[in-house]
Structures are given as C-alpha cells and as structure tokens.
XYZ file of C-alpha atoms in Angstrom:
572
model
C -89.874 107.740 -91.477
C -90.290 105.211 -88.691
C -88.023 102.239 -89.003
C -90.277 99.920 -87.068
C -92.289 97.466 -89.043
C -96.017 98.075 -89.375
C -98.253 95.872 -87.336
C -100.551 93.382 -89.187
C -103.650 95.421 -88.254
C -102.139 98.621 -89.686
C -101.023 96.793 -92.828
C -104.498 95.381 -93.251
C -106.045 98.859 -92.836
C -103.670 100.332 -95.407
C -104.361 97.512 -97.815
C -108.058 98.454 -97.839
C -107.141 101.839 -99.364
C -105.044 100.244 -102.079
C -107.939 98.435 -103.823
C -109.152 99.526 -107.248
C -112.892 100.262 -107.073
C -113.340 98.957 -110.635
C -111.607 95.533 -110.600
C -111.700 95.167 -106.755
C -108.040 94.030 -106.803
C -104.880 95.711 -105.493
C -103.706 98.568 -107.721
C -101.654 97.766 -110.814
C -99.911 100.879 -112.194
C -102.217 103.134 -110.171
C -103.271 106.558 -111.561
C -104.973 109.428 -109.704
C -107.557 111.624 -111.407
C -107.877 115.372 -111.008
C -110.817 114.793 -108.671
C -108.519 112.766 -106.337
C -109.757 109.194 -107.011
C -107.290 106.409 -107.830
C -107.717 103.426 -110.193
C -105.639 100.900 -112.105
C -104.414 102.520 -115.314
C -105.956 99.799 -117.529
C -109.253 99.919 -115.634
C -109.530 103.698 -116.056
C -108.595 103.578 -119.747
C -111.287 100.950 -120.330
C -113.820 103.038 -118.419
C -112.962 106.208 -120.394
C -113.658 104.369 -123.668
C -117.146 103.567 -122.390
C -118.088 106.658 -120.329
C -116.298 109.419 -122.278
C -113.569 110.505 -119.788
C -115.822 110.613 -116.742
C -114.610 109.598 -113.280
C -116.223 106.201 -112.424
C -116.951 107.397 -108.874
C -117.971 111.078 -108.935
C -118.777 111.345 -112.691
C -116.601 114.504 -112.976
C -115.282 115.152 -116.467
C -111.545 114.503 -116.918
C -109.559 116.426 -119.449
C -106.945 113.739 -119.935
C -105.814 110.329 -118.740
C -103.445 110.828 -115.767
C -99.985 109.316 -115.582
C -99.012 106.534 -113.179
C -98.821 107.655 -109.545
C -95.266 106.582 -108.705
C -95.614 107.088 -104.933
C -98.821 105.110 -104.780
C -97.282 102.351 -106.910
C -94.295 102.118 -104.515
C -96.618 101.957 -101.549
C -98.552 99.038 -103.200
C -95.297 97.169 -103.899
C -94.062 97.744 -100.336
C -97.337 96.387 -98.899
C -97.061 93.289 -101.130
C -93.522 92.618 -99.886
C -94.696 93.042 -96.297
C -97.502 90.520 -96.924
C -95.041 88.037 -98.442
C -92.841 88.383 -95.364
C -95.841 87.792 -93.172
C -96.596 84.635 -95.148
C -93.115 83.326 -94.345
C -93.495 83.945 -90.610
C -93.607 80.828 -88.400
C -97.003 80.549 -86.705
C -96.723 77.095 -85.100
C -99.537 75.608 -87.186
C -99.401 71.833 -87.946
C -96.942 71.036 -90.713
C -94.814 74.172 -90.183
C -91.145 73.890 -89.095
C -89.292 76.849 -87.546
C -85.905 78.015 -88.761
C -83.226 77.004 -86.251
C -81.091 80.116 -87.043
C -83.722 82.859 -86.666
C -83.630 84.490 -83.218
C -86.047 87.429 -82.754
C -88.643 86.736 -85.471
C -88.897 83.087 -86.461
C -89.527 82.300 -90.109
C -90.729 79.075 -91.669
C -88.033 76.608 -92.657
C -87.791 75.894 -96.385
C -85.345 72.980 -96.124
C -83.694 70.765 -93.503
C -80.037 69.722 -93.786
C -79.366 66.104 -92.797
C -75.648 66.900 -92.370
C -75.949 70.055 -90.273
C -79.063 68.573 -88.576
C -80.745 71.961 -88.716
C -83.669 73.578 -90.556
C -83.272 76.847 -92.490
C -85.542 79.588 -93.789
C -84.948 81.081 -97.258
C -82.448 83.799 -96.172
C -80.410 81.440 -93.977
C -80.462 78.716 -96.651
C -78.452 80.848 -99.092
C -75.133 79.729 -97.557
C -75.807 76.142 -98.673
C -75.896 77.266 -102.283
C -73.073 79.819 -102.137
C -70.514 78.168 -99.807
C -68.581 75.389 -101.514
C -68.161 73.193 -98.431
C -71.939 73.254 -97.825
C -73.047 72.502 -101.366
C -72.692 68.736 -100.903
C -75.004 68.618 -97.883
C -78.226 66.612 -98.232
C -81.196 68.987 -98.192
C -84.724 67.633 -97.777
C -88.189 69.023 -97.142
C -88.484 70.552 -93.649
C -88.292 67.864 -90.956
C -90.093 68.590 -87.696
C -88.005 66.276 -85.482
C -84.387 66.149 -86.628
C -83.428 64.103 -83.543
C -84.702 61.082 -85.440
C -82.144 61.842 -88.174
C -79.200 61.957 -85.732
C -77.349 59.466 -83.573
C -78.407 60.488 -80.071
C -75.510 58.532 -78.562
C -72.710 60.294 -80.470
C -74.456 63.451 -81.638
C -73.518 62.825 -85.247
C -75.676 62.581 -88.384
C -76.843 59.133 -89.526
C -74.725 58.938 -92.659
C -74.291 55.164 -92.913
C -76.586 52.123 -93.125
C -75.890 48.706 -91.596
C -77.511 46.047 -93.798
C -76.845 43.422 -91.135
C -78.638 45.396 -88.399
C -81.022 46.977 -90.940
C -80.760 50.477 -89.475
C -79.018 53.811 -90.020
C -75.857 54.514 -87.995
C -73.261 57.253 -87.613
C -69.521 56.922 -88.208
C -68.831 56.322 -84.501
C -71.331 53.458 -84.414
C -69.177 51.374 -86.771
C -67.599 48.345 -85.176
C -64.243 46.948 -86.189
C -64.602 44.301 -88.883
C -68.249 45.072 -89.357
C -69.366 44.293 -92.900
C -72.142 45.451 -95.172
C -71.856 49.115 -94.195
C -72.876 51.482 -96.980
C -73.818 55.121 -97.207
C -77.455 56.012 -96.609
C -77.575 57.395 -100.144
C -76.413 54.075 -101.660
C -78.973 52.173 -99.586
C -81.596 54.746 -100.499
C -80.853 54.217 -104.213
C -80.993 50.442 -103.788
C -84.198 50.400 -101.781
C -85.767 53.006 -104.037
C -85.033 50.794 -107.052
C -86.483 47.847 -105.149
C -89.454 50.000 -104.251
C -89.982 50.817 -107.926
C -89.826 47.104 -108.779
C -92.338 46.369 -106.041
C -94.518 49.179 -107.323
C -94.332 47.733 -110.846
C -95.251 44.277 -109.535
C -98.180 45.723 -107.599
C -99.326 47.610 -110.682
C -99.180 44.354 -112.648
C -101.260 42.680 -109.939
C -103.739 45.544 -110.095
C -103.883 45.188 -113.879
C -104.500 41.435 -113.613
C -107.177 41.967 -111.000
C -108.861 44.652 -113.084
C -108.815 42.254 -116.029
C -110.275 39.547 -113.829
C -112.833 42.060 -112.543
C -113.887 42.810 -116.119
C -114.101 39.071 -116.824
C -116.231 38.541 -113.734
C -118.520 41.429 -114.676
C -118.806 40.040 -118.210
C -119.501 36.558 -116.855
C -121.999 37.991 -114.389
C -123.825 39.834 -117.165
C -123.860 36.711 -119.349
C -125.044 34.640 -116.398
C -127.818 37.130 -115.606
C -128.832 37.194 -119.275
C -128.973 33.395 -119.289
C -130.979 33.411 -116.043
C -133.392 35.966 -117.528
C -133.809 33.848 -120.664
C -134.435 30.710 -118.612
C -136.756 32.683 -116.332
C -138.965 33.714 -119.262
C -138.857 30.231 -120.811
C -139.959 28.610 -117.550
C -142.541 31.299 -116.868
C -143.995 30.886 -120.370
C -144.203 27.098 -119.970
C -145.967 27.310 -116.629
C -148.241 30.072 -117.908
C -149.208 27.712 -120.743
C -149.721 24.881 -118.223
C -151.965 27.118 -116.117
C -153.938 28.038 -119.255
C -154.316 24.335 -120.127
C -155.521 23.551 -116.604
C -157.966 26.438 -116.724
C -159.369 25.247 -120.058
C -159.645 21.689 -118.721
C -161.291 23.007 -115.575
C -163.799 24.975 -117.629
C -164.470 21.904 -119.808
C -165.012 19.694 -116.757
C -167.300 22.256 -115.080
C -169.320 23.099 -118.187
C -171.739 20.075 -117.944
C -172.353 20.974 -114.314
C -173.111 24.572 -115.289
C -175.457 23.464 -118.092
C -177.254 20.940 -115.875
C -177.590 23.494 -113.073
C -179.230 25.950 -115.489
C -181.677 23.265 -116.718
C -182.585 22.159 -113.189
C -183.005 25.766 -112.047
C -185.303 26.483 -115.036
C -187.419 23.339 -114.472
C -187.645 24.058 -110.738
C -188.695 27.674 -111.469
C -191.464 26.504 -113.795
C -192.774 24.032 -111.219
C -192.548 26.610 -108.428
C -194.378 29.219 -110.514
C -197.140 26.716 -111.355
C -197.484 25.614 -107.733
C -197.584 29.193 -106.479
C -200.273 30.023 -109.086
C -202.432 27.065 -107.996
C -201.945 27.993 -104.340
C -203.168 31.512 -105.150
C -206.237 30.068 -106.913
C -206.975 27.716 -104.008
C -206.642 30.533 -101.491
C -208.971 32.671 -103.621
C -211.478 29.817 -103.793
C -211.390 29.437 -100.019
C -211.983 33.171 -99.659
C -215.012 32.922 -101.982
C -216.319 29.958 -100.033
C -216.020 31.955 -96.852
C -218.001 34.789 -98.422
C -220.774 32.447 -99.666
C -220.969 30.605 -96.405
C -221.832 33.888 -94.714
C -224.900 34.451 -96.935
C -228.265 34.121 -95.180
C -230.198 34.590 -98.414
C -230.977 31.021 -99.376
C -231.735 31.805 -102.985
C -228.601 33.905 -103.577
C -226.556 31.246 -101.822
C -227.903 28.558 -104.135
C -227.432 30.754 -107.201
C -223.765 31.455 -106.297
C -222.765 27.942 -105.363
C -222.685 26.283 -108.860
C -220.296 28.983 -110.184
C -217.481 27.808 -107.910
C -214.683 25.725 -109.414
C -214.740 22.138 -108.414
C -211.676 21.575 -106.083
C -211.262 18.115 -107.515
C -210.293 19.597 -110.887
C -206.846 20.831 -109.632
C -203.602 18.983 -110.758
C -202.474 16.100 -108.638
C -198.903 16.963 -107.603
C -198.145 13.755 -105.780
C -196.655 12.136 -108.906
C -194.724 15.190 -110.092
C -191.045 15.475 -109.025
C -188.050 17.626 -109.983
C -185.580 15.714 -112.166
C -182.327 15.887 -110.141
C -180.594 13.014 -111.892
C -176.927 13.891 -112.649
C -175.546 11.831 -115.535
C -172.406 13.345 -117.047
C -170.274 10.346 -117.830
C -166.564 10.391 -116.872
C -164.042 13.241 -117.131
C -161.321 10.860 -118.229
C -161.062 12.236 -121.772
C -160.699 15.807 -120.504
C -158.137 14.773 -117.878
C -156.172 12.647 -120.341
C -156.074 15.444 -122.908
C -155.035 17.912 -120.220
C -152.195 15.696 -118.995
C -150.940 15.136 -122.545
C -150.945 18.855 -123.285
C -149.257 19.637 -119.957
C -146.593 17.023 -120.639
C -145.970 18.566 -124.060
C -145.500 21.996 -122.471
C -143.261 20.693 -119.694
C -141.183 18.845 -122.264
C -140.162 22.284 -123.586
C -138.147 22.701 -120.385
C -135.934 19.770 -121.340
C -133.829 21.940 -123.647
C -133.310 24.313 -120.705
C -132.285 21.382 -118.509
C -129.853 20.135 -121.130
C -128.230 23.565 -121.412
C -127.794 23.526 -117.644
C -126.284 20.078 -117.351
C -123.776 20.816 -120.128
C -121.882 22.849 -117.532
C -121.096 19.654 -115.633
C -119.672 17.611 -118.519
C -116.985 15.099 -117.479
C -114.534 13.291 -119.727
C -115.702 9.699 -119.355
C -113.439 6.852 -120.476
C -113.973 3.095 -120.331
C -112.122 0.886 -117.851
C -110.727 -2.207 -119.666
C -110.152 -3.936 -116.316
C -113.947 -4.223 -115.857
C -114.821 -5.243 -119.452
C -116.496 -8.582 -120.187
C -114.247 -10.837 -122.267
C -116.487 -10.478 -125.360
C -116.203 -6.700 -125.413
C -113.817 -4.852 -127.730
C -112.608 -1.354 -126.771
C -111.130 1.399 -128.915
C -107.626 2.640 -128.168
C -108.881 5.953 -126.807
C -111.289 4.210 -124.413
C -114.298 5.944 -125.941
C -115.951 3.077 -127.866
C -117.113 -0.426 -126.932
C -118.880 -3.205 -128.858
C -119.517 -6.929 -128.630
C -116.804 -8.740 -130.576
C -118.828 -11.962 -130.750
C -116.041 -14.113 -129.283
C -114.438 -14.377 -125.907
C -110.911 -13.053 -125.475
C -108.205 -14.265 -123.172
C -108.292 -11.954 -120.195
C -107.481 -12.364 -116.537
C -110.414 -13.142 -114.269
C -110.084 -10.003 -112.154
C -112.621 -9.520 -109.327
C -113.766 -6.215 -110.854
C -114.510 -7.776 -114.293
C -118.032 -8.657 -115.487
C -118.014 -12.396 -116.256
C -121.521 -13.195 -117.529
C -123.146 -10.014 -118.755
C -121.494 -8.021 -121.614
C -120.976 -4.927 -119.488
C -118.231 -2.450 -118.667
C -117.681 0.495 -116.292
C -116.040 3.875 -116.811
C -112.856 4.796 -114.972
C -114.441 7.978 -113.563
C -115.136 7.896 -109.830
C -118.257 9.887 -109.013
C -118.258 10.761 -105.326
C -119.818 14.245 -105.201
C -121.216 17.096 -107.234
C -122.805 16.878 -110.654
C -121.628 14.926 -113.713
C -122.873 14.660 -117.300
C -121.831 12.674 -120.377
C -123.325 11.680 -123.739
C -123.330 8.327 -125.527
C -124.038 7.753 -129.211
C -126.273 4.656 -129.472
C -127.017 5.041 -133.189
C -129.460 2.491 -134.592
C -128.596 -0.289 -132.153
C -131.365 -2.718 -131.189
C -130.205 -3.002 -127.595
C -128.058 -1.258 -124.954
C -127.811 -0.419 -121.253
C -126.745 2.961 -119.888
C -126.538 4.387 -116.386
C -124.381 4.233 -113.269
C -123.337 1.447 -110.925
C -122.212 1.550 -107.320
C -118.671 0.446 -106.549
C -119.819 -2.567 -104.516
C -122.493 -3.691 -107.026
C -122.290 -7.383 -107.985
C -120.497 -7.990 -111.298
C -120.494 -11.784 -111.366
C -123.193 -14.023 -112.773
C -126.578 -12.821 -113.922
C -127.055 -9.206 -112.964
C -130.114 -7.750 -111.258
C -130.078 -4.234 -112.654
C -132.067 -2.235 -110.108
C -131.324 0.358 -107.424
C -131.554 -2.214 -104.640
C -128.514 -3.937 -106.160
C -126.588 -0.736 -106.849
C -127.614 -0.108 -110.490
C -129.512 2.886 -111.881
C -129.951 1.932 -115.525
C -132.256 2.405 -118.517
C -132.450 -0.427 -121.072
C -133.235 -0.641 -124.784
C -134.138 -4.112 -125.995
C -135.841 -5.953 -128.878
C -135.277 -2.974 -131.173
C -138.335 -0.929 -130.092
C -138.721 -1.476 -126.337
C -137.350 0.640 -123.495
C -137.484 0.265 -119.725
C -136.227 1.865 -116.528
C -134.729 -0.860 -114.363
C -136.561 -0.161 -111.142
C -137.948 -2.944 -108.950
C -140.116 -3.967 -110.805
C -139.024 -2.409 -114.142
C -141.092 0.411 -115.675
C -141.897 0.263 -119.388
C -141.018 3.522 -121.163
C -142.880 4.915 -124.163
C -140.653 7.040 -126.381
C -141.969 8.909 -129.422
C -138.667 8.558 -131.258
C -135.755 6.169 -131.118
C -132.834 8.003 -129.452
C -129.576 8.180 -131.373
C -127.653 10.007 -128.642
C -128.412 9.631 -124.927
C -127.292 12.062 -122.207
C -126.742 10.848 -118.635
C -126.767 13.318 -115.727
C -125.897 12.455 -112.114
C -126.364 14.734 -109.093
C -124.674 12.899 -106.245
C -125.897 15.126 -103.414
C -129.477 15.244 -104.707
C -129.548 11.474 -105.324
C -130.664 11.922 -108.924
C -129.910 10.132 -112.222
C -131.533 11.513 -115.412
C -131.547 10.306 -119.008
C -132.194 12.494 -122.059
C -132.683 12.057 -125.793
C -130.117 14.651 -126.858
C -131.161 14.758 -130.524
C -134.875 15.200 -129.787
C -134.137 17.421 -126.763
C -136.553 15.322 -124.700
C -136.529 13.714 -121.285
C -136.461 9.890 -121.038
C -136.502 9.010 -117.342
C -135.203 10.147 -113.938
C -134.377 8.171 -110.822
C -134.798 10.373 -107.746
C -134.187 9.942 -104.019
C -131.373 7.531 -104.834
C -129.228 6.264 -101.961
C -125.733 6.070 -103.433
C -123.675 5.842 -100.203
C -120.540 4.871 -102.137
C -118.442 5.593 -105.208
C -120.368 5.503 -108.511
C -119.045 4.527 -111.945
C -120.591 5.102 -115.393
C -122.144 1.836 -116.613
C -122.400 0.619 -120.235
C -123.546 -2.491 -122.065
C -123.667 -2.688 -125.901
C -125.660 -5.994 -125.611
C -124.770 -9.169 -127.388
C -124.165 -9.276 -131.137
C -127.580 -10.684 -132.114
C -128.124 -8.973 -135.489
C -126.392 -6.624 -137.902
C -127.941 -3.529 -136.312
C -126.431 -4.320 -132.943
C -122.859 -4.686 -134.165
C -122.348 -0.917 -133.896
C -120.406 0.292 -130.840
C -121.511 2.546 -128.031
C -119.526 5.760 -128.443
C -118.864 8.263 -125.649
C -119.166 11.476 -127.633
C -117.796 14.915 -126.962
C -120.240 17.544 -125.747
C -120.675 20.639 -127.876
C -121.579 23.864 -126.107
C -123.640 26.501 -127.823
C -121.804 29.653 -128.962
C -123.358 31.869 -126.331
C -122.538 29.331 -123.634
C -120.073 30.660 -121.037
C -118.022 29.168 -118.297
C -119.700 30.276 -115.084
C -118.359 27.546 -112.828
C -116.330 30.192 -110.992
C -119.384 32.323 -110.267
C -121.095 32.566 -106.911
C -122.604 29.520 -105.224
C -126.071 31.027 -105.679
C -125.637 31.142 -109.460
C -124.211 27.607 -109.578
C -127.087 26.422 -107.409
C -129.572 28.012 -109.780
C -127.985 26.361 -112.822
C -127.812 22.961 -111.169
C -131.251 22.757 -109.608
C -134.011 20.655 -111.169
C -137.121 22.061 -112.797
C -140.065 22.046 -110.411
C -143.077 20.093 -111.574
C -141.205 17.711 -113.886
C -140.289 14.980 -111.411
C -142.726 12.688 -109.649
C -142.148 10.759 -106.413
C -139.573 7.979 -106.768
C -139.236 8.191 -110.551
C -139.863 10.359 -113.578
C -140.991 8.967 -116.893
C-alpha cells in the first residue's frame, strides 16, 4: 500500500462511493448483498421488513441478511479520520492561527501560550498537559499576533502589570524601587471583578431605563386616551353648535322661502292672465284683418257686430305685483341661537378645568402685604376681616386702605392655577396683581393699573374689573372659584368650580412684570361676610395622570385654550 496521503480530490471521489443509497449518509456498519450492493445494516434491515428481502436497487431476492463488511467499514472510518485531519489543516482564512511548531504541513492552532509566546495545534499542545514544568503556563484562545503579548525590547513575556504606568511589562522592565507592580493575573482578577461591578451597574441602569420606558409608554397611552376623550367631547360640542346654527339658519330663511313661494305663485297667476288676454287680443286683431279684407258689404256688416268690444278688456294699469317684504326682526331667532350655543360651549368648561388642574400651584398668603384689619391663619391659607385694626408696621408693600392681601407666589412664566373657597360670602375680590401695582390709598382695580380681578359685591352682583367694569350675570352663586393664569398667553380666567362653569377671562393682558395672586375678603359688613377666603387644595380625578414630563406637543395641547370660547379683549 502507498504510504503517501490521498489528495483531497481522490478522497472526495472515494467518499462518493461510501454513501448509503437509502439514507444518503456515509455508511454505518455497512453490509454487502449477494448482488454486490452495499447499504447501512439498519437501513437494509428496515427495507427487508417492508419489501420482503429484496435488494432496494436491483430488486433481486436475498436469502438472508448479510453480515457487516469489515473492510468497507474500515475504509469508511479511515476516510472520516482523513476528513477530520483536513479540517484541522491551516488554510489562512480570517480567524485562523497557524501552529508555530508544524513545519511541512501547517495545522490550525488550538491554543496560544502567553509564557512560551507560541501557538500550538492539538498534537503539539499535548506537552503542556503532560510535562510538569509546562502545566502552569497560561493558555488562551489562539492569538494571531503574539508580538503584542511580548516585550519587544527584552524579548520576554509580559508577566507583570504596572498600575502606575497602567500597562503590562516584563521582568526586565521593572525599575528599582518601583511600586505597585503586580502579576498580570492579579490585575486581571481585579479588573475583571471591577468589570463585573460595572456590568452590574450598567444592568441596573438598563433596568431603571426600561422601567422608565414602561412608565413613559403608560403615560403616553393615558395621555393619548385623554386626548381622544377630549377630542370627542370638543367635536361633539362643535357638532351640536353647527346643528344649532343650521337650525337657526333654516328658521331665519324660512319666511323668505315662504314669501318667495307666494310671490312666485301670484306672479305666475298674473303672467298667465296677461298672456291669455294677449292671445285674445292678437286673435281679435287677426279677425279684424280678415273682416277688413271683405269686399262684400253685407257680409262685412253681418260679421262686424259679432266682434268683442276691445274696451271690455281688464285695465292693467292699476294692477301690480305685491313685492312688499315684511318679516319683522330675526332677533328672537338669533338670541335663542346664541343662548343654545353658549349652553353647548359651556360643556367645554369641564374639559378646560381638567386641563388647568395640571398646573396647580401651592398658593400661600403673604402677611407682609396684608391690610391691618385682616386676620390670617397659621398655615397662610385663610384670610378674613377681623373688624379692627392691628398694630403692624407700615411696610411699603402693605395695603393701607383697602382690605386686600397678596400671595407669596411669584408668577413670572408658564401656567398657574389655584382654587379659593368663597362659601356664602356677600363680597370678595379675586385675581392677580402686578408687582408694581399701587397698594396705597383707594385702589383702581383694572388692568391699566396692574390688576386683573373679578369682584362679588352686594350679595348678588358680580363684575369684571375692566375699564370700565363689565357686569357679570351668573346663574348660580359660586362657592369655590378657580383662577388660571397663562403668563405667556397673557390670559387670566375665572371658573365656578362647583358648577363647572366659566365666569370670565381677561385676554391679551400685558403683564410685563412679576405677578402675585390677589385676594380681598371685603369688610365685615354683615354676618355672611365674616367667613374667610380659603385657598383650598385641588383634587385630581382618579384617572388623572402626571404628564408634565411628556413631550412639549402634548403639554401644548393640554395648555391651549378652547377655540371659540374667548372673544376679543374679554370673555364673559
């Protein structure tokens, strides 16, 4: 037998003859039938059970199941070993490292030794497991460039680590008195532990961010649900408004339609009558023409009396079409329409109030600004007229004539909302005041003087303190009033929280300075007005969510006003 190794092409050709024609895999315990065909023993046994001892290829009857072909089995095993050796051969493909010991036929390296600074295939690696002095060497996955693992200056392995220089060094690189030199293995253990700690910290950060991601997705879903709900509420209100306008339009146009039908009918009757008389007149003229052509005197005279006398036709000079349009005014229809529209638009107030709740601020009263007659609670949430002046310093920021007080909250940007319980009081002032607004003497509560205030007075009367003031008509007496300020939009709104209705809105306000909440419980004139003004806490509905950290678009949507509610300069 030739000792030379078979070439890959020959091995491949031989392998094609060692395939079982039943399972299409290399033979396992091959057997050869009497007809000369070979199969896996299990494959042939299974075929005999089905086809009654017939050869799967030539269908020749077989008297018995043949025994395993030992020579063929050895050939199959030898080919498999040859293939395994071929798999270990170094081909130079990316990721492969050649054995440094192999000379004629290079095999792939299985490990690299960081002490020997060499890479070894499986046969040459056996010494590192059998020789005692080599067992302690550090073996790693094959390294393509071992020069990076060695000290190129001294030709020694990088066994040590300098913590001061933060790099690996060899024994010869050590300097006398140099500190913080440890083995690479010790530094590897330390840095690996640190790496695990860092990995744990990063995993914790990932966990927190995933939790935050879930929270954001939940908040986003809740926000979108709230937007959808508001969308349908607003759409329904404006659909109802459109329906009201269409009904009012139809009501206003109906008299015109009715009158147009009457006029058209009268005009048609007159036109038909005129056309009929014109036809008769034209017929009479035609008859006159015929008679005038007669030369028979007797027949002419006999025909003449039968003609209709032209003077018997209707005199149309006095007859005219009645085009008078008298419908009266449309004021009742317009008034009813506006009332119904206002009722529909008022349904949006609850939506507005749910929006402004997001911008609730914790308002407290500033005792330094309180008039001397005012009495404050310890928590700075209540104020009333005590009936008598108290000894207080005459500070420049204190109101000295009007029983008023400011909050300590400085409003310089954004949106702010608070609620005040007014109970059954017969008088109060609520709103905001500019920082530089006059606080001495008799106050002029209007925007020109830095005050945006609504007033309740004489038990049943309400007014918005514009210049001049606007009288407000409220269906119910508010027990709790909400105040909303949008600094950038220049807007101050007042709401009846209990009735969920809108009271008044100042728009296009020029603040241009710091604003403070403004309060006045009014003087103690009767028993009803002895109750304090109370800055109450704001209760959010259960489905309400904190979406202040959502995108600017969402915040903008929640903060914007409802189109169609406000009017130029003011809203009543």
